[in-house]
């Protein structure tokens, strides 16, 4: 973990998608109408860009290929602001519902679109709804073959729709059949032997901020960097309501009006950077000299702060 202004450096990320693309409300009929719904992702992401600029903070934006195609100007603004562009896949299909061939096509298409737009290599991938689980580990070597350096899709918790209980909860290198891949799991806190999700999303909006800050400090106290995620639609309390299961509605619409203020408080209390900087930090610790073949982290990455 590195330090900026005396504060430990953590990782902040946003999954850039429309409010109607979330997996909890997914249906084939809704998928067919994506182009007919009111688009709100650009305005919501611009709100985030402004908030991050006010706090002089850079982050990783896992952009959906479908969104990038429609808002190339937004991607360029993100790059211009110094944020990392990473891949959320193309069509927000769960890995668990795809064949290996479909998955390869999805992550290749998204990477091509984003790299063509930004002129820079896309290093990271986050699966829709953290759908890299024990049943979809076949996806990891495909990510390596498609040129990804790291994945941030594993949530080491018990959850009804995703999660990999028992998975390694800290950043680590995985030896896949296609070569090494870095895994950067979402943050959890261990309380009384149980792993509690503290990474963001619905949990970020559910817990009172004082409790969330206490949990985040607990993780920080273990010496591990926080890995936080949110979505642009979580800063949009006026978004149109969608029908769906009651539990999904509760999770999706809970405290949307509080997200912006809480995020601002968190940015005051903790220091964040993009996920690529965490790998750069590891490289600076593990490599005493330029050694691309040994450490397998490209020299293009920042070598820590
Ligand atoms: Zn998503």
XYZ file of C-alpha atoms and ligand atoms in Angstrom:
306
model
C 0.000 0.000 0.000
C 1.383 3.381 -0.959
C 0.858 6.728 0.706
C -0.244 10.103 -0.619
C -0.077 13.025 1.767
C 0.362 10.582 4.662
C -2.840 8.647 3.849
C -2.806 5.020 2.608
C -3.737 4.748 -1.076
C -6.807 2.658 -1.928
C -8.597 1.712 -5.173
C -11.795 3.353 -6.418
C -13.781 2.062 -9.377
C -17.034 2.670 -11.239
C -18.920 0.248 -13.484
C -20.222 2.488 -16.268
C -23.608 1.219 -17.423
C -27.173 2.471 -17.822
C -29.652 2.115 -14.968
C -31.751 -0.265 -17.103
C -28.838 -2.630 -17.782
C -28.375 -3.951 -14.253
C -28.541 -7.711 -13.956
C -31.092 -7.661 -11.110
C -33.742 -6.345 -13.552
C -32.558 -8.275 -16.600
C -35.033 -9.846 -18.974
C -34.730 -10.690 -22.652
C -37.674 -8.379 -23.423
C -35.994 -5.478 -21.588
C -32.686 -6.243 -23.339
C -34.413 -5.835 -26.725
C -35.564 -2.334 -25.705
C -32.242 -0.923 -24.446
C -32.120 1.645 -27.242
C -35.620 2.862 -26.397
C -35.087 3.696 -22.709
C -34.080 7.156 -21.538
C -30.282 7.287 -21.393
C -28.867 8.788 -18.188
C -25.360 7.342 -18.060
C -23.582 10.332 -19.605
C -24.993 12.928 -17.197
C -24.478 10.666 -14.193
C -20.875 9.908 -15.166
C -20.174 13.603 -15.709
C -21.475 14.196 -12.164
C -18.881 11.684 -10.939
C -16.115 13.275 -12.997
C -16.870 16.638 -11.380
C -16.954 15.188 -7.861
C -13.638 13.378 -8.381
C -12.057 16.550 -9.778
C -13.177 18.474 -6.680
C -11.341 15.890 -4.557
C -8.349 15.630 -6.916
C -8.935 11.877 -7.168
C -8.370 9.461 -10.061
C -10.256 6.196 -10.421
C -10.794 3.210 -12.704
C -13.892 3.282 -14.912
C -14.962 -0.176 -16.097
C -16.863 0.987 -19.179
C -19.396 -1.181 -20.975
C -18.565 -1.463 -24.684
C -22.233 -0.743 -25.484
C -21.982 2.570 -23.592
C -18.586 3.503 -25.098
C -19.951 3.069 -28.633
C -22.737 5.556 -27.892
C -20.701 8.038 -25.843
C -17.125 8.126 -27.206
C -16.857 11.757 -26.043
C -17.484 10.649 -22.462
C -14.666 8.087 -22.663
C -12.344 10.771 -24.013
C -13.238 13.118 -21.144
C -12.434 10.342 -18.653
C -9.053 9.774 -20.303
C -8.391 13.514 -20.405
C -9.057 13.705 -16.673
C -6.416 11.025 -16.040
C -8.769 8.186 -15.098
C -8.092 4.569 -16.055
C -10.385 3.035 -18.683
C -11.003 -0.673 -18.152
C -13.553 -3.133 -19.538
C -16.962 -4.130 -18.175
C -17.477 -6.357 -21.239
C -19.647 -5.348 -24.183
C -23.250 -6.352 -23.584
C -23.507 -6.800 -19.799
C -24.116 -10.529 -20.167
C -23.375 -12.514 -17.009
C -20.375 -14.793 -17.422
C -22.524 -17.535 -15.900
C -24.951 -17.355 -18.849
C -22.304 -17.362 -21.596
C -20.367 -20.126 -23.292
C -16.574 -19.710 -23.347
C -16.828 -18.666 -27.029
C -19.478 -16.039 -26.299
C -17.446 -14.721 -23.368
C -14.308 -14.452 -25.505
C -16.215 -12.533 -28.163
C -17.734 -10.166 -25.559
C -14.465 -9.263 -23.801
C -12.544 -9.010 -27.095
C -15.159 -6.686 -28.604
C -15.190 -4.399 -25.550
C -11.383 -4.233 -25.390
C -11.108 -3.434 -29.090
C -13.685 -0.616 -28.861
C -12.093 0.952 -25.772
C -8.508 0.696 -27.027
C -9.465 2.070 -30.434
C -11.123 5.011 -28.689
C -8.396 5.751 -26.134
C -5.240 4.659 -27.986
C -4.070 2.950 -24.780
C -4.051 -0.695 -23.680
C -7.000 -1.801 -21.566
C -5.504 -3.809 -18.709
C -8.453 -4.689 -16.498
C -11.807 -6.449 -16.631
C -14.773 -6.575 -14.284
C -17.559 -9.035 -14.970
C -21.188 -7.876 -14.857
C -22.521 -8.591 -11.353
C -19.191 -10.103 -10.295
C -20.128 -13.236 -12.225
C -16.698 -14.845 -12.044
C -17.608 -17.587 -9.599
C -16.314 -21.078 -8.875
C -18.416 -22.244 -11.860
C -16.888 -19.774 -14.331
C -13.183 -20.014 -13.557
C -12.745 -21.080 -17.205
C -13.069 -17.382 -18.001
C -9.728 -16.460 -16.396
C -7.361 -18.009 -18.990
C -9.545 -16.473 -21.713
C -8.931 -13.034 -20.183
C -5.162 -13.717 -20.331
C -5.400 -14.873 -23.958
C -7.353 -11.717 -24.836
C -4.614 -9.525 -23.366
C -6.051 -8.556 -19.997
C -3.548 -8.161 -17.155
C -5.926 -8.132 -14.218
C -9.450 -9.093 -13.225
C -11.551 -7.473 -10.497
C -14.647 -9.642 -10.515
C -14.263 -11.875 -7.476
C -16.379 -10.988 -4.451
C -15.343 -13.374 -1.637
C -18.751 -13.401 0.090
C -21.961 -15.422 0.285
C -24.655 -13.774 -1.877
C -27.796 -15.014 -3.613
C -26.702 -13.843 -7.086
C -22.887 -13.864 -7.032
C -19.856 -14.336 -4.817
C -17.082 -16.826 -4.217
C -17.027 -17.640 -0.485
C -13.594 -18.768 0.628
C -11.765 -17.095 -2.264
C -8.545 -15.225 -1.478
C -9.694 -11.794 -0.318
C -6.566 -9.812 -1.204
C -4.838 -8.857 -4.457
C -2.907 -11.849 -5.770
C -1.526 -13.429 -8.916
C -3.327 -16.459 -10.361
C -1.462 -18.989 -12.493
C -4.023 -19.776 -15.211
C -3.439 -22.341 -17.964
C -2.768 -19.414 -20.345
C -0.381 -17.553 -18.022
C -0.533 -15.260 -15.003
C -3.470 -12.979 -14.210
C -3.771 -10.577 -11.293
C -6.980 -10.805 -9.287
C -8.067 -7.696 -7.363
C -11.096 -8.777 -5.273
C -13.673 -6.354 -3.884
C -13.152 -5.363 -0.262
C -14.594 -7.325 2.630
C -14.134 -6.942 6.389
C -13.785 -9.953 8.662
C -16.094 -9.597 11.668
C -16.444 -12.469 14.149
C -15.098 -14.869 11.530
C -17.577 -13.751 8.844
C -16.709 -11.804 5.699
C -18.843 -8.642 5.478
C -19.038 -6.817 2.132
C -17.858 -3.214 2.469
C -16.879 -2.531 -1.115
C -19.689 -0.275 -2.303
C -22.870 -0.611 -4.309
C -25.920 -1.512 -2.218
C -23.778 -2.008 0.894
C -22.432 1.503 0.507
C -25.992 2.845 0.542
C -27.338 0.456 3.205
C -24.910 1.063 6.084
C -24.884 4.449 7.867
C -21.690 6.236 6.781
C -20.200 6.188 10.295
C -20.506 2.382 10.339
C -19.134 2.085 6.813
C -16.161 4.296 7.709
C -15.467 2.126 10.784
C -15.532 -1.008 8.609
C -13.268 0.597 5.994
C -10.817 1.641 8.736
C -10.812 -1.956 9.953
C -9.764 -3.191 6.526
C -7.208 -0.409 6.271
C -5.841 -1.492 9.650
C -4.973 -4.906 8.223
C -2.599 -3.183 5.777
C -4.729 -4.094 2.759
C -5.847 -1.526 0.169
C -9.585 -0.942 -0.095
C -11.156 -1.855 -3.439
C -14.408 0.091 -3.786
C -17.014 0.052 -6.569
C -20.038 2.182 -7.436
C -22.162 2.869 -10.524
C -23.067 6.220 -12.112
C -26.793 5.414 -11.681
C -26.278 5.307 -7.893
C -25.957 9.109 -7.935
C -29.291 9.506 -9.710
C -32.297 9.466 -7.347
C -34.577 10.745 -10.156
C -33.978 7.771 -12.476
C -37.155 6.111 -13.839
C -38.319 3.182 -11.702
C -38.296 -0.312 -13.205
C -40.532 -3.215 -12.319
C -38.896 -6.336 -10.945
C -38.510 -8.490 -7.828
C -39.119 -6.577 -4.569
C -35.665 -7.450 -3.197
C -34.028 -6.104 -6.373
C -36.055 -2.897 -6.146
C -35.033 -2.461 -2.505
C -31.357 -2.974 -3.288
C -31.356 -0.784 -6.399
C -33.321 2.226 -5.151
C -32.236 2.331 -1.490
C -30.798 5.704 -0.409
C -29.880 6.846 -3.932
C -30.255 10.427 -2.706
C -27.458 9.890 -0.173
C -24.797 8.383 -2.459
C -23.211 11.614 -3.647
C -22.815 13.028 -0.136
C -21.443 9.735 1.212
C -19.006 9.394 -1.648
C -17.821 12.933 -1.006
C -17.302 12.092 2.694
C -15.389 8.940 1.789
C -13.160 10.933 -0.581
C -12.449 13.327 2.304
C -11.597 10.485 4.687
C -9.587 8.135 2.429
C -7.168 8.482 -0.491
C -7.957 6.598 -3.678
C -6.385 5.860 -7.031
C -7.048 3.624 -10.040
C -6.559 -0.143 -9.840
C -3.627 -0.029 -12.280
C -1.705 1.971 -9.666
C -2.040 -0.903 -7.206
C -0.325 -3.210 -9.700
C 2.271 -0.533 -10.297
C 2.860 -0.428 -6.554
C 3.284 -4.214 -6.390
C 5.732 -3.987 -9.266
C 7.787 -1.381 -7.458
C 7.941 -3.649 -4.401
C 8.596 -6.950 -6.169
C 10.956 -5.754 -8.914
C 14.319 -4.299 -8.036
C 15.177 -3.700 -11.711
C 13.303 -3.530 -15.024
C 12.355 -7.174 -15.506
C 9.276 -7.571 -17.672
C 9.824 -11.244 -18.254
C 10.154 -12.058 -14.554
C 7.494 -9.882 -12.941
C 5.116 -9.920 -15.939
C 3.764 -6.457 -15.163
C 4.388 -4.197 -18.160
C 6.815 -1.374 -17.657
C 4.090 0.943 -19.009
C 2.434 0.734 -15.597
C 3.282 3.412 -13.048
C 5.951 2.107 -10.669
C 4.199 3.216 -7.502
C 3.999 6.749 -6.153
Zn -22.500 -3.892 -14.335
